[in-house]
Coordinates of C-alpha atoms in Angstrom, one line a residue:
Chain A
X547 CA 48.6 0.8 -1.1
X548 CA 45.0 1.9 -0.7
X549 CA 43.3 -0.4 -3.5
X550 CA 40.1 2.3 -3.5
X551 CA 41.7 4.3 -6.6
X552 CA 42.7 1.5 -8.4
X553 CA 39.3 -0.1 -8.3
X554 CA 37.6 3.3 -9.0
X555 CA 39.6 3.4 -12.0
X556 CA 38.2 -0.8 -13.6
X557 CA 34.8 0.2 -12.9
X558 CA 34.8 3.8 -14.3
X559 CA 37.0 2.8 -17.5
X560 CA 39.0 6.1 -16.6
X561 CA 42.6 6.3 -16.0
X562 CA 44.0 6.0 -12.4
X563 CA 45.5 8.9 -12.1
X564 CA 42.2 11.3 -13.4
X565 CA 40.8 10.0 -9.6
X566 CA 41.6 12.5 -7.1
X567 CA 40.7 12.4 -3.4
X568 CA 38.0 15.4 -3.6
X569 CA 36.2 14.0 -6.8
X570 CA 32.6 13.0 -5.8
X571 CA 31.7 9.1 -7.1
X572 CA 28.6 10.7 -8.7
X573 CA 30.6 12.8 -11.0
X574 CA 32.8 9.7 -11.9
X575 CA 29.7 8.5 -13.7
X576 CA 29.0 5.7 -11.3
X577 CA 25.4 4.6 -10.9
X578 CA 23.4 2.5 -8.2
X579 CA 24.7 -0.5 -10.3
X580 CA 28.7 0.9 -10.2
X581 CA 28.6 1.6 -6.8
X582 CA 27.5 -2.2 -5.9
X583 CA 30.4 -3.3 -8.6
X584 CA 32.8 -1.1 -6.7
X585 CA 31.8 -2.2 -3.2
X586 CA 32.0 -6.0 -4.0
X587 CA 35.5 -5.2 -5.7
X588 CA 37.0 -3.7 -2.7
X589 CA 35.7 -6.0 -0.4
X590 CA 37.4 -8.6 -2.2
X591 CA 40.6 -6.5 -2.7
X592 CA 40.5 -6.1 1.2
X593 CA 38.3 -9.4 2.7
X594 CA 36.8 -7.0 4.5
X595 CA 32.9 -6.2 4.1
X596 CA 31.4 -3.0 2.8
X597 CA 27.7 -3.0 3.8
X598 CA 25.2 -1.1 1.6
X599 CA 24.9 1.3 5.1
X600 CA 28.2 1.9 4.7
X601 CA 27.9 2.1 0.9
X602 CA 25.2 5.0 1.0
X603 CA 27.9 7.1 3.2
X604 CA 30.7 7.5 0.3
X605 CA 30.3 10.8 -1.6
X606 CA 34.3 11.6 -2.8
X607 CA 37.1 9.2 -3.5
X608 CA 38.7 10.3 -0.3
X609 CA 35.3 8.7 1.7
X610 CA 36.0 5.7 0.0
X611 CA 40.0 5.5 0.6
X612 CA 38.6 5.6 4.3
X613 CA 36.0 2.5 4.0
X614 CA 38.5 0.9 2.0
X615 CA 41.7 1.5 5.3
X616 CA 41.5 -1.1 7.9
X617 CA 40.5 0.6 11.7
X618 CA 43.7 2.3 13.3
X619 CA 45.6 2.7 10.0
X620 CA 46.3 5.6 8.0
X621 CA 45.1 6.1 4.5
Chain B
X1007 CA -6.5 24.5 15.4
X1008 CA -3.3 25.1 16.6
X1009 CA -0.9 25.9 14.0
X1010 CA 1.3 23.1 14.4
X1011 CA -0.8 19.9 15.4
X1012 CA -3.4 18.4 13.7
X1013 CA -5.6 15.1 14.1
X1014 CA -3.7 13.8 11.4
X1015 CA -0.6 14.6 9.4
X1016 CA -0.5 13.3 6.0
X1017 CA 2.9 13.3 4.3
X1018 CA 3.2 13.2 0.6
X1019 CA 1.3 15.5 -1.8
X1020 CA 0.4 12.5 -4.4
X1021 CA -2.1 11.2 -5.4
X1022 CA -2.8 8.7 -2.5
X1023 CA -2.4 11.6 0.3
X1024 CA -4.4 14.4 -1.3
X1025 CA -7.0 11.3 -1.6
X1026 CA -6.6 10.8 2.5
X1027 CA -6.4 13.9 3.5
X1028 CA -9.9 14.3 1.5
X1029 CA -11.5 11.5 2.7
X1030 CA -10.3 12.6 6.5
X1031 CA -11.1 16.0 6.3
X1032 CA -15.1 14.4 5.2
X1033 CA -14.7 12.4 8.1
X1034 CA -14.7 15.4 10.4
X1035 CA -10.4 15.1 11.0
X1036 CA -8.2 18.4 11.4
X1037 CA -5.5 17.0 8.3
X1038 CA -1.9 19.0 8.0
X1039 CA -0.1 18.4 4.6
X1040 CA 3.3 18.2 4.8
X1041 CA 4.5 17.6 0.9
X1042 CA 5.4 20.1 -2.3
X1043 CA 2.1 21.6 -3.4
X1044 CA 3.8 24.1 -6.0
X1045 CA 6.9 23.4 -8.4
X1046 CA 7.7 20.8 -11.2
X1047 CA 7.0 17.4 -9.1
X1048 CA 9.3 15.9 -11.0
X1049 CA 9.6 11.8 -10.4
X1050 CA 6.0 12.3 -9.0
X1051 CA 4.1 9.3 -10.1
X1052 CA 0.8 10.7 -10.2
X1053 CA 1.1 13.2 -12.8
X1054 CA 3.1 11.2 -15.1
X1055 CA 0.7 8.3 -14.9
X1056 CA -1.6 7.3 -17.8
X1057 CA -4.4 7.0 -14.9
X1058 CA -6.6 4.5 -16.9
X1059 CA -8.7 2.5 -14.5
X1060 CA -7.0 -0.7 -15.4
X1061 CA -9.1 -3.2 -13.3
X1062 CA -8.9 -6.0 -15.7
X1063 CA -6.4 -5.5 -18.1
X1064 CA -3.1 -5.6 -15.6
X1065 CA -4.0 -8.9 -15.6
X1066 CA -1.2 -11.7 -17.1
X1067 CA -1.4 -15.0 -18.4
X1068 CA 1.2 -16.0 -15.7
X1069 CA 0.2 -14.3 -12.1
X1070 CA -1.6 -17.1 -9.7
X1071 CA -5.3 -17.7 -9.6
X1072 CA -5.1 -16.5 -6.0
X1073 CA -2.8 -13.5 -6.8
X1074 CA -5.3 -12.8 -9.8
X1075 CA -8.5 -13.1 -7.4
X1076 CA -7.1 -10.7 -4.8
X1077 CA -5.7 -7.9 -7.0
X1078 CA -9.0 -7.7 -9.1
X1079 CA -11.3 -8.2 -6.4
X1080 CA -9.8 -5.1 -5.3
X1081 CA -9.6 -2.9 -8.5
X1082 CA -13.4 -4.0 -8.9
X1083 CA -13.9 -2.5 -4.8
X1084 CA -12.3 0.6 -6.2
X1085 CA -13.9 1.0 -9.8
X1086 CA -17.4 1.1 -7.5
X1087 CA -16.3 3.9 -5.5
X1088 CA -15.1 5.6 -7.9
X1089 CA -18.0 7.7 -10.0
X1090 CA -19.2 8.4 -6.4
X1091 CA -15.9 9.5 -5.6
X1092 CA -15.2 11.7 -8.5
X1093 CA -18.6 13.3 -8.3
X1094 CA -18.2 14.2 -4.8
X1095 CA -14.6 15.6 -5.6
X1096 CA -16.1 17.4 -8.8
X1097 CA -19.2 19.0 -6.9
X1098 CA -16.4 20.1 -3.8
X1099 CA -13.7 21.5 -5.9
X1100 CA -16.1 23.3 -8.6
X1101 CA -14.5 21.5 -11.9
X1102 CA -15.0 18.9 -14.4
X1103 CA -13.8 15.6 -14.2
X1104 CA -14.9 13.2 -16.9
X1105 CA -13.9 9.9 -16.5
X1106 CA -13.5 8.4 -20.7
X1107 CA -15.2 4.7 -20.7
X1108 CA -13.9 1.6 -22.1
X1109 CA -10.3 0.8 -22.8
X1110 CA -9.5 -1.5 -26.0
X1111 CA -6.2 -4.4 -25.0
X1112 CA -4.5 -4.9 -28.5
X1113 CA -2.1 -8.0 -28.6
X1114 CA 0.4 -8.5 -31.5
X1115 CA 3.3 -10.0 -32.2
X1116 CA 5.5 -8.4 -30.3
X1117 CA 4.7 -9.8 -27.1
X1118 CA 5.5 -13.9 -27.9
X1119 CA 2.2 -14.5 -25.2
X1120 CA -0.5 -11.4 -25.6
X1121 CA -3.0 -13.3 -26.6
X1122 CA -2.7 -15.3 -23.5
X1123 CA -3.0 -12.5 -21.5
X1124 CA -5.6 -11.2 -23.8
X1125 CA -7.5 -14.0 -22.7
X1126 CA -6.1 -13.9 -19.0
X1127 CA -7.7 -10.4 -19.3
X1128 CA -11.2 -11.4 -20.7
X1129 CA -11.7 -14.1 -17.9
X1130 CA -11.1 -12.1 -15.0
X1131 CA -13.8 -9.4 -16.3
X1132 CA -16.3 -12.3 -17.1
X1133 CA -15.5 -13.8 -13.2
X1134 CA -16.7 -10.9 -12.1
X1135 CA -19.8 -10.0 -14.4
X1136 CA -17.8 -8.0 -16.1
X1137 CA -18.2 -7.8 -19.9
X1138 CA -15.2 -8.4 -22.0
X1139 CA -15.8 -8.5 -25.7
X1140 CA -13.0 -9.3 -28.5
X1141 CA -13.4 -7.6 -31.7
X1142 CA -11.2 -7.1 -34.6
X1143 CA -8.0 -5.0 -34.6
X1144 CA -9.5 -2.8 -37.3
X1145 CA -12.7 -1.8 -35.5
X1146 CA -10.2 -0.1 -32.5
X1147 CA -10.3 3.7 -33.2
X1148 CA -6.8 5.0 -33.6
X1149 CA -5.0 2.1 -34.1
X1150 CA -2.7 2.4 -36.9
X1151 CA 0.3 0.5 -36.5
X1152 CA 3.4 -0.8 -38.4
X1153 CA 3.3 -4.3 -36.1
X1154 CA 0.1 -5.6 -37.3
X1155 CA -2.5 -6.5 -34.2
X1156 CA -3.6 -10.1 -34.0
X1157 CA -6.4 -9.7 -31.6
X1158 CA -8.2 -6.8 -30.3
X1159 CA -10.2 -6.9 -26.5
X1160 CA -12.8 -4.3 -25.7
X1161 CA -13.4 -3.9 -21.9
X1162 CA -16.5 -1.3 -21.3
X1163 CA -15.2 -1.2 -17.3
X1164 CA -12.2 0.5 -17.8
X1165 CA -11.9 3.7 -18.6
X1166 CA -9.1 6.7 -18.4
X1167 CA -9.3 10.4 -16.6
X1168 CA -6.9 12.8 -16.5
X1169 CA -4.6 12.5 -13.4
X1170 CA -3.5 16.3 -13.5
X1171 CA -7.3 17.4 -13.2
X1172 CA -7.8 15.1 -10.2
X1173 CA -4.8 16.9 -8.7
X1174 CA -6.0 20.1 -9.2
X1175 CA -9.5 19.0 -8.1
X1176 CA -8.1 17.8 -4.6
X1177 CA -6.0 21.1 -4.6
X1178 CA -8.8 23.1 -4.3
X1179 CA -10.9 21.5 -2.2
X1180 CA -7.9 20.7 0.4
X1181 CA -6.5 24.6 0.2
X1182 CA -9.9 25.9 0.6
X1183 CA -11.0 23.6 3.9
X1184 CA -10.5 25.8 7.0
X1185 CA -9.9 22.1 8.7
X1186 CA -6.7 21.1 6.6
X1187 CA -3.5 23.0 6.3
X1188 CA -1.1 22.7 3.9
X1189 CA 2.9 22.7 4.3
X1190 CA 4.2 23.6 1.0
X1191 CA 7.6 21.8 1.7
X1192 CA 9.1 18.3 1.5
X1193 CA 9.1 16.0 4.8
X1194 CA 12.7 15.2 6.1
X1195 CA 12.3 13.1 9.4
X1196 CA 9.7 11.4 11.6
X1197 CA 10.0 10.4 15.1
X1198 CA 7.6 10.1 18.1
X1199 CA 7.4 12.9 20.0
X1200 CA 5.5 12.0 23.7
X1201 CA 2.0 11.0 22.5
X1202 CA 2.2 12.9 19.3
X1203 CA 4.1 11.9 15.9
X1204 CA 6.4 14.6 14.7
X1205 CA 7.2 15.3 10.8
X1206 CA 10.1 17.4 10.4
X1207 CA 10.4 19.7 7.0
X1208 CA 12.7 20.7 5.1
X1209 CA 12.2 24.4 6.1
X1210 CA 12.6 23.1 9.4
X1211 CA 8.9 23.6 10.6
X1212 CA 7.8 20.8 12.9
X1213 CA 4.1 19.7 13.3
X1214 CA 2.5 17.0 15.5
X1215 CA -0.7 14.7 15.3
X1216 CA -1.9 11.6 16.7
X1217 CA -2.1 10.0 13.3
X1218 CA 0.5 10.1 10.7
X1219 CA 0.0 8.5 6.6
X1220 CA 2.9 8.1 4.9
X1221 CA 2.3 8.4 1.6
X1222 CA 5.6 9.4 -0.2
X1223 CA 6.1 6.6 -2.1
X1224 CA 9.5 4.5 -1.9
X1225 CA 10.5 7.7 -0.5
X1226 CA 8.7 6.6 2.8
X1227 CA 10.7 4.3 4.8
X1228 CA 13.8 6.7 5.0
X1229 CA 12.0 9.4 6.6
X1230 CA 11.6 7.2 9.9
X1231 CA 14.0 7.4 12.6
X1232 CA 15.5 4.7 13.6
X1233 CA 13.4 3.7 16.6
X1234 CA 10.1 4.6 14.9
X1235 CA 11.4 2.4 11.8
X1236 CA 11.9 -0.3 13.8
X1237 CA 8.4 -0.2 15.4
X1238 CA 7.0 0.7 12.5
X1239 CA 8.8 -2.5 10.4
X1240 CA 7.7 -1.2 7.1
X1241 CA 8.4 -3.5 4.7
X1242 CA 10.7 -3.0 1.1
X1243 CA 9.7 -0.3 -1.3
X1244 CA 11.7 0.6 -4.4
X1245 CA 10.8 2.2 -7.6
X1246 CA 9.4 1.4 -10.8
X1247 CA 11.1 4.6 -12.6
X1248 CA 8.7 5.2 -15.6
X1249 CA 8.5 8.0 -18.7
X1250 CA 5.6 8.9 -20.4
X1251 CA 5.0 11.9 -22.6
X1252 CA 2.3 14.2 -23.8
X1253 CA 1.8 14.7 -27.1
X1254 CA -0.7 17.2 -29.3
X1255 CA -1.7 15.3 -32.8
X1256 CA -4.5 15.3 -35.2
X1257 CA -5.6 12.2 -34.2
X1258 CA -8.9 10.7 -33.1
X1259 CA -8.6 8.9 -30.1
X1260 CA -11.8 8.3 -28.1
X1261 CA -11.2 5.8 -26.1
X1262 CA -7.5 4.6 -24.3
X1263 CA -5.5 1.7 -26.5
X1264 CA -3.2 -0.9 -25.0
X1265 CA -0.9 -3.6 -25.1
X1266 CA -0.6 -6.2 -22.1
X1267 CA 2.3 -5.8 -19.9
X1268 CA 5.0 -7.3 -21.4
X1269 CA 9.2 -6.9 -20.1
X1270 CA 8.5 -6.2 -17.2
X1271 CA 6.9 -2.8 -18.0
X1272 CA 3.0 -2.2 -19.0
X1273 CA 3.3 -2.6 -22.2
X1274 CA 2.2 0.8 -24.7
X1275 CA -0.3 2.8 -24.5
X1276 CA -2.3 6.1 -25.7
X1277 CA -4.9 7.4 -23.4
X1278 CA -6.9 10.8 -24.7
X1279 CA -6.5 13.5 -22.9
X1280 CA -9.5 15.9 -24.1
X1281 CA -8.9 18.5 -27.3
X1282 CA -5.8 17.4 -29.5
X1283 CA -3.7 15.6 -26.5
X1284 CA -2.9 12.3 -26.3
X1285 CA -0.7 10.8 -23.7
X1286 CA 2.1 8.1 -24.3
X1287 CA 3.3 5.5 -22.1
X1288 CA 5.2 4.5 -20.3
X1289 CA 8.8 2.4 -19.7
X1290 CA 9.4 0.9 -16.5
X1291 CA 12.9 0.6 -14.8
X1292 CA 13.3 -0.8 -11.3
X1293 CA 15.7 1.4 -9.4
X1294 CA 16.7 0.7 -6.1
X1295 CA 17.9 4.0 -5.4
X1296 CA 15.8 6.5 -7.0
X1297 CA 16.8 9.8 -8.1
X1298 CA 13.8 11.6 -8.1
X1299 CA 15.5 14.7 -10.2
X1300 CA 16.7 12.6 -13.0
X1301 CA 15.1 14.0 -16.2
X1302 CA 14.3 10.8 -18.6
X1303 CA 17.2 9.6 -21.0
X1304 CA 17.2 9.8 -24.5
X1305 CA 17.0 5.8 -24.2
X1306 CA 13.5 6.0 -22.2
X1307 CA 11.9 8.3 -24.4
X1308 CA 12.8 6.5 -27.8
X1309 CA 11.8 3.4 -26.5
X1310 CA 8.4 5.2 -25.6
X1311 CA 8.6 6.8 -29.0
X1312 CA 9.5 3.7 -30.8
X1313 CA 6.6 1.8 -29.3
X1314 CA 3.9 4.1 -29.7
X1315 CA 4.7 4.3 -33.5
X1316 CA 5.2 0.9 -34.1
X1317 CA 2.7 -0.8 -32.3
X1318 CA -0.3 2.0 -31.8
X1319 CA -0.2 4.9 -34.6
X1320 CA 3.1 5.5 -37.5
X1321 CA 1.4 8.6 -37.5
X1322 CA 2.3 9.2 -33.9
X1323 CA 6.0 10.1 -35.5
X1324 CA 4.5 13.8 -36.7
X1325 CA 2.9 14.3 -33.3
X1326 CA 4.2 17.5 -31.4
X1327 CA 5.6 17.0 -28.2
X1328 CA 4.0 18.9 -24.9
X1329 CA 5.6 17.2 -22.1
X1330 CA 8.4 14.5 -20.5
X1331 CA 7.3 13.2 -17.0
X1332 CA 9.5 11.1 -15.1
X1333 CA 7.2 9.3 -12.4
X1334 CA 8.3 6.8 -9.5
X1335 CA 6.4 4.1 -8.8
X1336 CA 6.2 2.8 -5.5
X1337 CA 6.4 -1.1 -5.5
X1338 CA 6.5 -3.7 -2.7
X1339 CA 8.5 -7.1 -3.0
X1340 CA 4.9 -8.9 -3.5
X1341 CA 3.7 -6.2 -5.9
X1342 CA 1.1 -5.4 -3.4
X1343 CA 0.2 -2.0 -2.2
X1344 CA 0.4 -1.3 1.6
X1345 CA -2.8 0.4 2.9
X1346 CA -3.1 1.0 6.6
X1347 CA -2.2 0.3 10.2
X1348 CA 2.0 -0.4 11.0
X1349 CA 3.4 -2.1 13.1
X1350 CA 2.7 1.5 15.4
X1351 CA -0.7 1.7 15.6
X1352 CA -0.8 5.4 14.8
X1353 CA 1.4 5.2 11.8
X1354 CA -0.3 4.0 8.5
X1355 CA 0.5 3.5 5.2
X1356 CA -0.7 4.6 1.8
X1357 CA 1.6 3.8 -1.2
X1358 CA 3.0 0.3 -3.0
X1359 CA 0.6 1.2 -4.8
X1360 CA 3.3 0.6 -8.2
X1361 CA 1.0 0.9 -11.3
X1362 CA -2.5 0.9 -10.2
X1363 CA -2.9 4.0 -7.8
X1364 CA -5.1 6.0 -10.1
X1365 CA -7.5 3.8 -10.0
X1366 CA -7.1 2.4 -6.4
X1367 CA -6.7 5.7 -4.9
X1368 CA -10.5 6.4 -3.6
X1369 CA -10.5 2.7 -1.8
X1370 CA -6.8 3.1 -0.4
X1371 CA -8.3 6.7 1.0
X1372 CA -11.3 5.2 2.6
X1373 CA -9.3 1.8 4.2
X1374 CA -7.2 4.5 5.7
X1375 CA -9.5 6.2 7.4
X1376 CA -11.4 3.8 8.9
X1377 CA -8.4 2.4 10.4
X1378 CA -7.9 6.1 11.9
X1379 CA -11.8 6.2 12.5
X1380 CA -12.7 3.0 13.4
X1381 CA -9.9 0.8 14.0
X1382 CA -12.1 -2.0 15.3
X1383 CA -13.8 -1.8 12.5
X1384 CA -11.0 -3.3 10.5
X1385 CA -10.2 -6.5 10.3
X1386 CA -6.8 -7.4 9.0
X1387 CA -6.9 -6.7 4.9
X1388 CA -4.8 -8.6 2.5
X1389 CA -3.0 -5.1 1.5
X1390 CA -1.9 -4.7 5.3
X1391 CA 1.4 -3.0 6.1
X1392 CA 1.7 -6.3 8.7
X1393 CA 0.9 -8.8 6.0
X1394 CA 3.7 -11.6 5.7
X1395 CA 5.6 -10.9 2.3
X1396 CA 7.2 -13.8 0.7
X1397 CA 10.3 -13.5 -1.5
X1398 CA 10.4 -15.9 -4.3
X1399 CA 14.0 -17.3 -4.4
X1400 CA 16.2 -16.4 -7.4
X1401 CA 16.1 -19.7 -8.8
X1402 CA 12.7 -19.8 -9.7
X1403 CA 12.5 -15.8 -10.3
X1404 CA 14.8 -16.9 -12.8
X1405 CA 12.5 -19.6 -13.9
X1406 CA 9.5 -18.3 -14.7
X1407 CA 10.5 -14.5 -15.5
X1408 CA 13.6 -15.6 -18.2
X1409 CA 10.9 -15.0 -21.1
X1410 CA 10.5 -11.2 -20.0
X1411 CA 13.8 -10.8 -19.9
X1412 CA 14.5 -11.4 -23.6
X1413 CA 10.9 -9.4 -24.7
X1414 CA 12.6 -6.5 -22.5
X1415 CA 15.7 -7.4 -24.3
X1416 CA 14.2 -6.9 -27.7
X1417 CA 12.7 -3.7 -27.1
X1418 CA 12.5 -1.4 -28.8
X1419 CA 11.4 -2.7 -31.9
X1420 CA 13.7 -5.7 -32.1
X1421 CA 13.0 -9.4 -32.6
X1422 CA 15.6 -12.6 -33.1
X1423 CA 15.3 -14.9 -35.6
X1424 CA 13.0 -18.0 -35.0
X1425 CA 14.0 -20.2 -32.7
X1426 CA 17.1 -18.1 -31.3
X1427 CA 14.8 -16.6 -28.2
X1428 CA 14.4 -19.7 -27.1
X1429 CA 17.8 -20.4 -27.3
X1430 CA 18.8 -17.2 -25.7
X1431 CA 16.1 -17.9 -23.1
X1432 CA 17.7 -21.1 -22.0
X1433 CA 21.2 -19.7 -22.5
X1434 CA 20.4 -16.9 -19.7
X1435 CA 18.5 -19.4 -17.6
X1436 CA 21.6 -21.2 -17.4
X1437 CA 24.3 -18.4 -17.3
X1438 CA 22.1 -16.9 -14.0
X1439 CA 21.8 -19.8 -12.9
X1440 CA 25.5 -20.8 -12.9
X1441 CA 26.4 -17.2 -11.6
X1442 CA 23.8 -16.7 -8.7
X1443 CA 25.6 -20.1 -7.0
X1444 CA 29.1 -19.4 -8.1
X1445 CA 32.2 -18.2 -5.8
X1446 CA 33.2 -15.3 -8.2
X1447 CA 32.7 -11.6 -7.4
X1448 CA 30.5 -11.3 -10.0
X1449 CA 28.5 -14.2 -8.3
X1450 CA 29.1 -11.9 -4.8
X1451 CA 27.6 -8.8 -7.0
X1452 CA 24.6 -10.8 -8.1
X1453 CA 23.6 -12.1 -4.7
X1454 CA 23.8 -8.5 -4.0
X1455 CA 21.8 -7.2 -5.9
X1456 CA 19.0 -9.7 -5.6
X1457 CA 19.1 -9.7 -2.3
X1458 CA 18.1 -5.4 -2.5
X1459 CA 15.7 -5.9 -4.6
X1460 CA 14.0 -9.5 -5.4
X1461 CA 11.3 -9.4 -7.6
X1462 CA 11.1 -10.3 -11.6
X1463 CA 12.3 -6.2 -12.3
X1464 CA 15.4 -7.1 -11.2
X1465 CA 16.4 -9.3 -13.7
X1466 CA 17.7 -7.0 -16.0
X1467 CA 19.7 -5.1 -13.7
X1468 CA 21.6 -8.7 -12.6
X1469 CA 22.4 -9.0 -16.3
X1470 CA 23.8 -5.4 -16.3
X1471 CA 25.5 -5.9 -13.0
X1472 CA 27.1 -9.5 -14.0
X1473 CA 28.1 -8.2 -17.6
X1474 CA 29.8 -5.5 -15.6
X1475 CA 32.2 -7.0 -14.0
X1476 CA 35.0 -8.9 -16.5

């Protein structure tokens, strides 16, 4: 299961299923600091690295459900 | 001139590129303007600044001899320029611009150290003939506090102006020039175009110069595209986000009051601002992505309100407010500003400038243009885009800025009991400490962090970042 959602919903503090794939991370009340929190979350969740480049990219859940998919794999 | 190339293109419509694009156009140059010259300039530093002409008084008790040396060495090189500088802009532009003298430094007991930097303070002005004369707290017009003041520092030197008359000065004399144009827009990209430099706006107008300045503050380094970003190798630039306000009172206030810099921030402050205003500052937050529309909090501006009460006037609480500014500092990882030449020699650089651009502004304009001038005329200066800039490690960051942390802590208005800030000083030297080198995601998000941004302001936002993540 995509782990993006479920970490969305421990830094938030909202309930899991309140995070929809069009909802934009800004209006989940996440700042500069929750977006770092979030990033180093997932890449432990998935060992693989999420650069601040990359970071910078993710407007709506469903952006990060895609950084958060290994190449080749479906969401 | 044609209607889209210039000599020069100055981007940024602050107080650094007006300043340029002054000096330039005196110099002879065809200047285009590419920045908003109309509209709210919100998270524009220089109309939210306090603009006194702090060449001593930035000054702390714990900033290196050399570092100390250098910085006011320069603010003295600017304070010369600038009665010259103000005339010349005054006579151009048709209005007044007094320039208040003196500024008193109050130190009490909110700040465990002020009289250190009081002192600090008083020994750069005297190393540079400078007088520096301490008084008594109750001689320091306007100063009615509820924090009583220990000691009380009058510095002749210094001296405050209004930064929203300067800007209005410059507008006039740059919108009337038949050698400068103006682009009433915001810069979105810069690239090299052949020989020329191109600066794409938001409008999607294009104009082209030999010279470019890039003076938008931590804005600057992501208008460069790739290739020119990588020629140009400007180094960091965040932003010191700060509030101040404007207020209308019945207080006298002839001359500018303030504390030393203390938290990380520069301290409080009241500067007069002709007739019945007063202006208020400031908090500083370091933010290493800046949204420059973000009105100020409710936090910001009752820490500012807090402040001014307690420590400046109690009867700043009936004052009326006239106006929230948000302003974003530019600030380097050294704290140095970054005047002139890139790493491209036709790109240069006029910001960093973080809390001292008021005052530095005529100097930065003139390095500038000489290295557009007379390039072989400048030798390589200690505020050089191309400088080396050190990074302390986090470890001794830690160190020696652990003390700040808990003033910042504190504010507004708190103190611990004796003998628990040291306690809780040691307690987050160690817990840091222990963090930064664990294994832990929370140790990953520190590392992080620090590694965006390392300098003392970021202290506070690895304790945010670390309490974060349970």
């Amino acid at each position: 299961m995509n782990p993006a959602r479920a970490v969305l919903a421990t830094v938030t503090g909202r309930p899991v299923e309140t995070i929809t794939a069009d909802r934009r991370l800004a209006d989940l009340g996440l700042d500069s600091i929750g977006r770092l929190t979030l990033a180093v979350l997932l890449e432990e969740k998935t060992g693989r690295p999420v650069p601040d480049a990359v970071l910078l990219k993710v407007v709506t859940v469903a952006d990060l459900e895609k950084v958060a998919t290994p190449e080749g794999q479906p969401a | 001139m044609d209607e889209n190339t210039a000599d020069v293109v100055v981007v940024g419509s602050g107080l650094l590129g007006l300043s340029t694009a002054f000096e330039l156009l005196t110099r002879g140059l065809e200047v285009m303007i590419v920045g908003p010259r109309t509209g709210t300039h919100n998270g524009q530093a220089s109309r939210a600044a306090g603009a006194m002409l702090t060449v001593f008084s930035e000054v702390e008790a714990g900033h290196s001899p050399e570092r100390v040396r250098l910085e006011v060495g320069e603010r003295v090189a600017a304070r010369g320029l600038y009665d010259g500088w103000l005339a010349a802009l005054s006579k151009a532009s048709g209005r007044a611009l007094p320039l208040v003298p003196g500024v008193w430094v109050i130190g009490n007991g909110y700040g465990a150290n002020d009289i250190d930097h009081l002192k600090a303070i008083a020994a750069a002005a005297e190393s540079h003939g400078s007088a520096a004369e301490f008084g008594s707290p109750a001689d320091v017009p306007g100063l009615l506090p509820q924090i009583r003041a220990q000691d009380a520092l009058w510095l002749p030197a210094e001296a405050s102006i209004d930064p929203t008359a300067l800007m209005e000065a410059l507008t006039i004399v740059l919108t009337a020039s038949p050698r400068c144009r103006w682009l009433n827009t915001t810069a979105v990209n810069v690239r090299e175009h052949g020989e020329h430099l191109a600066v794409q706006a938001a409008d999607n107008a294009v104009v082209r110069a030999a010279h470019l300045v890039l003076a938008a503050g931590s804005a600057t380094p992501e208008l460069l595209e790739p290739a020119l970003a990588q020629r140009t190798a400007i180094p960091a630039l965040w932003s010191g986000r700060g509030v101040s306000l404007l207020v209308r009172t019945a207080m006298e206030l002839p001359y500018a009051v303030r504390t030393p810099n203390r938290g990380f921030a520069c301290g409080s402050h009241m500067v007069p601002r002709g007739g019945d205003l007063v202006y208020l500052g400031a908090t500083n937050r370091l933010s290493t992505e800046p949204d420059y529309g973000r009105n100020a909090t409710l936090d910001e501006v009752a820490t500012l309100i807090h402040d001014a009460s307690a420590e400046l006037n109690t009867g700043l609480r009936d004052a009326e407010i006239v106006k929230v500014r948000v302003g974003h500092r530019p600030v380097t990882p050294d704290h140095l500003p970054l005047f002139g030449r890139t790493g491209h020699p036709m790109v240069h650089l006029a910001t960093g400038t973080y809390r001292c651009g008021v005052l530095l502004a005529p100097h930065a304009a003139r390095l500038i243009a000489d290295g557009i001038t007379a390039p072989t005329s400048v030798g390589e200066h200690a505020y050089s885009p191309r400088r080396q800039i050190l990074t302390p490690s986090l470890e001794d960051l830690i160190a020696s800025s652990v003390r700040g942390l808990v003033e910042m802590l504190c504010q507004p208005g708190g103190s611990l009991p004796a003998g628990s800030e040291q306690t809780l000083e040691r307690f987050l030297d160690a817990g840091l400490r222990e963090i930064a080198t664990g294994s832990s995601p929370r140790a990953a998000a520190v590392r992080r962090l620090w590694e965006r941004a390392p300098m003392a302001e970021c202290l506070p936002l690895l304790i945010d970042v670390a309490g974060r993540l349970r």
